[in-house]
Coordinates of C-alpha atoms in Angstrom, one line a residue:
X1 CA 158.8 10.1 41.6
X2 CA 160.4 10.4 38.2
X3 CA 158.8 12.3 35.4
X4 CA 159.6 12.0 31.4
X5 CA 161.2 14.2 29.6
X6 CA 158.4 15.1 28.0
X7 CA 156.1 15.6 31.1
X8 CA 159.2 18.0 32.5
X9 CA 159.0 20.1 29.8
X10 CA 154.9 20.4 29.8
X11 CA 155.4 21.4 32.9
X12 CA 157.9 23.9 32.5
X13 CA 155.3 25.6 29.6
X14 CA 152.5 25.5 32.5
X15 CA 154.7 27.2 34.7
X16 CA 155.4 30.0 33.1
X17 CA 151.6 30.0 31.3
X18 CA 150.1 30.6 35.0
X19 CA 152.9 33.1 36.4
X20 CA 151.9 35.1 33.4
X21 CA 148.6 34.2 34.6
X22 CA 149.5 35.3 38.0
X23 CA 151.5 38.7 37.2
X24 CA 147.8 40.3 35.9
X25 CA 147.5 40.9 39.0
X26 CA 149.2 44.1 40.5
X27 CA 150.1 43.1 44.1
X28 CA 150.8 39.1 43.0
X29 CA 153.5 40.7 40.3
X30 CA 155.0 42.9 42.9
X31 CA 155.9 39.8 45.5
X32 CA 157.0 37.2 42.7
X33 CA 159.3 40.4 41.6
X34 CA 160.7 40.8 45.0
X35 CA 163.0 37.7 44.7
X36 CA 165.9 39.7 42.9
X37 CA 167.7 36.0 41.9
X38 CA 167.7 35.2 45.4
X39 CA 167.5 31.8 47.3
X40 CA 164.3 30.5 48.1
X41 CA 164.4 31.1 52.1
X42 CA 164.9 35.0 51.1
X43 CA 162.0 35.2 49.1
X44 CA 159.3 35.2 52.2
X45 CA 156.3 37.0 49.5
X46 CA 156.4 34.7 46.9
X47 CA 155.4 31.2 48.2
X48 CA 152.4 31.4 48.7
X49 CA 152.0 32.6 44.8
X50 CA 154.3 29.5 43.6
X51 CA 154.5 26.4 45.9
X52 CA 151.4 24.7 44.0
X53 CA 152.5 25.6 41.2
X54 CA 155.9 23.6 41.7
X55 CA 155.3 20.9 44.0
X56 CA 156.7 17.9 43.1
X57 CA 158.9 19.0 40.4
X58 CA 162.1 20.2 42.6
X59 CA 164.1 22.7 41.6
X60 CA 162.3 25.5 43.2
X61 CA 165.1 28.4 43.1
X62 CA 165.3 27.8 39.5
X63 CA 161.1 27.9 39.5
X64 CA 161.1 31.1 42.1
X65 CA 164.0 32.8 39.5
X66 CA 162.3 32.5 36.3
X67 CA 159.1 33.6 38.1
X68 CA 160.6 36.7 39.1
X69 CA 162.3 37.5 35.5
X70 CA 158.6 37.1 33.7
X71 CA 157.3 38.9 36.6
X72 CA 160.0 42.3 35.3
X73 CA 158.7 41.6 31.4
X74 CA 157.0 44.7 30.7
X75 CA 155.4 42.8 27.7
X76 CA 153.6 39.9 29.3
X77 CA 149.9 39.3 26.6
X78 CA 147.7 38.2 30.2
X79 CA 144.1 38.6 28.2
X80 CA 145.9 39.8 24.7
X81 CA 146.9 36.1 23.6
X82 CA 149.4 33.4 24.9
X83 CA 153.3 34.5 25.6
X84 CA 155.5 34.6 22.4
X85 CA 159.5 34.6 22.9
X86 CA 161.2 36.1 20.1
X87 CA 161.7 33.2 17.5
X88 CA 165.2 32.8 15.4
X89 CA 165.9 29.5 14.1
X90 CA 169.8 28.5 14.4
X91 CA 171.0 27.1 10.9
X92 CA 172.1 23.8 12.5
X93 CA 171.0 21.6 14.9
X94 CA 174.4 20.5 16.3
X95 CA 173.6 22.1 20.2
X96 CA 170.9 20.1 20.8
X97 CA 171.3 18.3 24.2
X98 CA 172.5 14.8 23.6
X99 CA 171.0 11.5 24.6
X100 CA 173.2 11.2 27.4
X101 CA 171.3 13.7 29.3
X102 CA 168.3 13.7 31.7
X103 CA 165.9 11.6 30.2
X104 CA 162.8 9.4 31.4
X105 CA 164.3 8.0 34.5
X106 CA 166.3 11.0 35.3
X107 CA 166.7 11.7 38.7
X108 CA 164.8 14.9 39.8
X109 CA 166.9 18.0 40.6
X110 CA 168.0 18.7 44.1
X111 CA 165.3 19.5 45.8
X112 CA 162.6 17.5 44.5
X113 CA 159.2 15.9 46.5
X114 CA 157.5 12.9 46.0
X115 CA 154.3 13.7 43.9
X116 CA 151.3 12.7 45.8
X117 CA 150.1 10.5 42.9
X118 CA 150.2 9.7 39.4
X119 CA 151.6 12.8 37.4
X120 CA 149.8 13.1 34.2
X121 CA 151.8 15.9 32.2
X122 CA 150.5 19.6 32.8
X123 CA 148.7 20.8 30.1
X124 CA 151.1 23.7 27.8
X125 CA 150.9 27.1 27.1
X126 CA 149.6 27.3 24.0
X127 CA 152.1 29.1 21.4
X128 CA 155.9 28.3 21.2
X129 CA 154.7 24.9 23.5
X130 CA 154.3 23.4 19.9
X131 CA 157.6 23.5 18.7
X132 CA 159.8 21.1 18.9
X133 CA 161.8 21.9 22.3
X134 CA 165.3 22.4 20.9
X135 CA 164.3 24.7 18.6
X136 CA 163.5 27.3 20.7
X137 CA 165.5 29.3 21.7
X138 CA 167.8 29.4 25.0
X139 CA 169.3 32.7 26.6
X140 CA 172.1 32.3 24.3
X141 CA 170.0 32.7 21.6
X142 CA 168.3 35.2 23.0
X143 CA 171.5 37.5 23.9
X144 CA 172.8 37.2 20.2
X145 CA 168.9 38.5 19.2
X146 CA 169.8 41.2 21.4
X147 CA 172.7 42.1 20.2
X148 CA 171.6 41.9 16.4
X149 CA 168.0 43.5 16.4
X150 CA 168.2 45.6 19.8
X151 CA 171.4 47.3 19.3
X152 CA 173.4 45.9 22.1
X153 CA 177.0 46.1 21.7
X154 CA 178.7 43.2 20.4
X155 CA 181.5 43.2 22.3
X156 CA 180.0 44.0 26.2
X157 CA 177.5 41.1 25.3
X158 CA 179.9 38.5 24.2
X159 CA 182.0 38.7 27.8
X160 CA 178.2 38.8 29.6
X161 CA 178.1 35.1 27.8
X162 CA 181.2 33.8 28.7
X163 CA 181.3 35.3 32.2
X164 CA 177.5 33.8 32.9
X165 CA 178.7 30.3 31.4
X166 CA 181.3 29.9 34.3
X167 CA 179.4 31.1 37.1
X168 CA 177.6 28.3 39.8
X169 CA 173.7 28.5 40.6
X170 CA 174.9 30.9 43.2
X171 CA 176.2 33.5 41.4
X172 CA 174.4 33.1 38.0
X173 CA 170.9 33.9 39.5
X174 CA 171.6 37.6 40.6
X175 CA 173.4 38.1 37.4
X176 CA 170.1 37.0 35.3
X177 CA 168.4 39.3 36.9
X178 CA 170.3 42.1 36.6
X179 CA 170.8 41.2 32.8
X180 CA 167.3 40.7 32.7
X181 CA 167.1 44.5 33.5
X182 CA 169.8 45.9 30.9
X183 CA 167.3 43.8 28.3
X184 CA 164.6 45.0 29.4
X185 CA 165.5 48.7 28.9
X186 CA 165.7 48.0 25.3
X187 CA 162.7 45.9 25.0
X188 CA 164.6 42.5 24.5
X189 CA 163.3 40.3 27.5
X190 CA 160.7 38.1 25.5
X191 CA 162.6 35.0 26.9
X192 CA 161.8 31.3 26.2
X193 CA 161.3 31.3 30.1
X194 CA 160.4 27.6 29.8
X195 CA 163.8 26.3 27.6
X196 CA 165.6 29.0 30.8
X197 CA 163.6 26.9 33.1
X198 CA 164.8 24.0 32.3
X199 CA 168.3 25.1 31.8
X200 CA 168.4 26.3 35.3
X201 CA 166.7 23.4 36.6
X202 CA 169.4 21.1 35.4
X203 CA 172.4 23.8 36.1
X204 CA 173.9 21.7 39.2
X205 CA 173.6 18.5 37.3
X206 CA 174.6 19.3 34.1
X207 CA 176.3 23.0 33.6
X208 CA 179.3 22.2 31.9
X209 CA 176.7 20.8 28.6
X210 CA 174.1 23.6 29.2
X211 CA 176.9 26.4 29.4
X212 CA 178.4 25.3 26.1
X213 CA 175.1 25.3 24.3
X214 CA 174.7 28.7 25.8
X215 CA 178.0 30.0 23.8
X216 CA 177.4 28.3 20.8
X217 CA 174.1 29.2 20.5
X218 CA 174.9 32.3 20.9
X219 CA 177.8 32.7 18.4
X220 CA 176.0 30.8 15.7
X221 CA 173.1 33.0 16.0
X222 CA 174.9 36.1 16.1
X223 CA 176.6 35.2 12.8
X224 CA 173.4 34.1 11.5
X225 CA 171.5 37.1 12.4
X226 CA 174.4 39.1 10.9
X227 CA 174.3 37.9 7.8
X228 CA 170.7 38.2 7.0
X229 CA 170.1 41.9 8.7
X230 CA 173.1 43.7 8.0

């Protein structure tokens, strides 16, 4: 069964609202953060945490990924208040996906399951779920935040972007999590994980589009940033 664009995203926001959920529990934290960015079939602790949670909407590596990089936030809210990713509004809209794209008959991601029934949209997080989607920001937004507020150096940053933009599904989950670890020890994770959901659940079908918004994203909001904090 096909699902709107609309009801994809709501879904992605739900997702990561009840791993958050999920990680305020020690032992449930520690098996959705044994994945390490690997396939599904290598991850034997963390299905029983995620497979309700994802049936029907395909894409489950992408799902078990993200799972495990929220489940390595050291600064998840659980009973403080819903999950905020760090906000910066790029100065132009020109990135945003084009019409061409997935949209309300897309075809599911590899992957994918029938849904048992009709699919109402998920209710959303509450919180950045509001905004419109492509103003949030995507992990190249959020590596030019890094590299503006968090003191990461320009120029290591900058070839992390353009070697993550080239790499297959394969390859580019291990690397998020590993980069997912260099943010961390600076306190820059707070992630849009639901725009990096989305983006990975579409990588396959449509990398080449996702990769350049990714790199100009992140070049317009490092100049941007710049400019108003230096």
């Amino acid at each position: 069964m096909s699902f709107t664009t609309a009801q994809r995203r709501a879904h992605y926001d739900d997702f990561v609202h009840q791993v958050i959920t999920l990680c305020a529990v020690t032992s449930i934290r520690a098996d959705l953060n044994s994945g390490c960015g690997r396939p599904v079939a290598e991850c034997p602790r963390m299905p029983e945490h995620l497979t309700r949670h994802i049936a029907g909407f395909g894409a489950r590596r992408a799902h078990y990924t993200v799972a495990g990089l929220i489940a390595r936030n050291r600064d998840l809210p659980h009973e403080q208040g819903p999950y905020q990713p760090e906000q910066v509004t790029p100065a132009a809209e020109h990135t945003a996906r084009p019409a061409t794209a997935p949209d309300t008959t897309a075809t599911a991601p590899a992957g994918a399951v029938p849904a048992p029934g009709p699919a109402p949209a998920p209710p959303a997080a509450a919180g950045s779920a509001a905004r419109p989607w492509r103003s949030r920001p995507d992990l190249g937004t959020h590596l030019a935040i890094a590299v503006a507020r968090y003191g990461f150096k320009e120029a290591v940053m900058t070839n992390r972007v353009k070697i993550l933009t080239q790499l297959d599904t394969e390859l580019l989950h291990p690397r998020l999590w590993s980069l997912t670890n260099h943010l961390n020890s600076h306190g820059a994770a707070r992630l849009d994980f639901a725009v990096l959901l989305e983006d990975l659940a579409w990588w396959d079908h449509d990398r080449l589009e996702t990769a350049a918004r990714w790199r100009e994203n992140y070049f317009l909001t490092l100049h941007t940033l710049s400019a108003k904090e230096h």
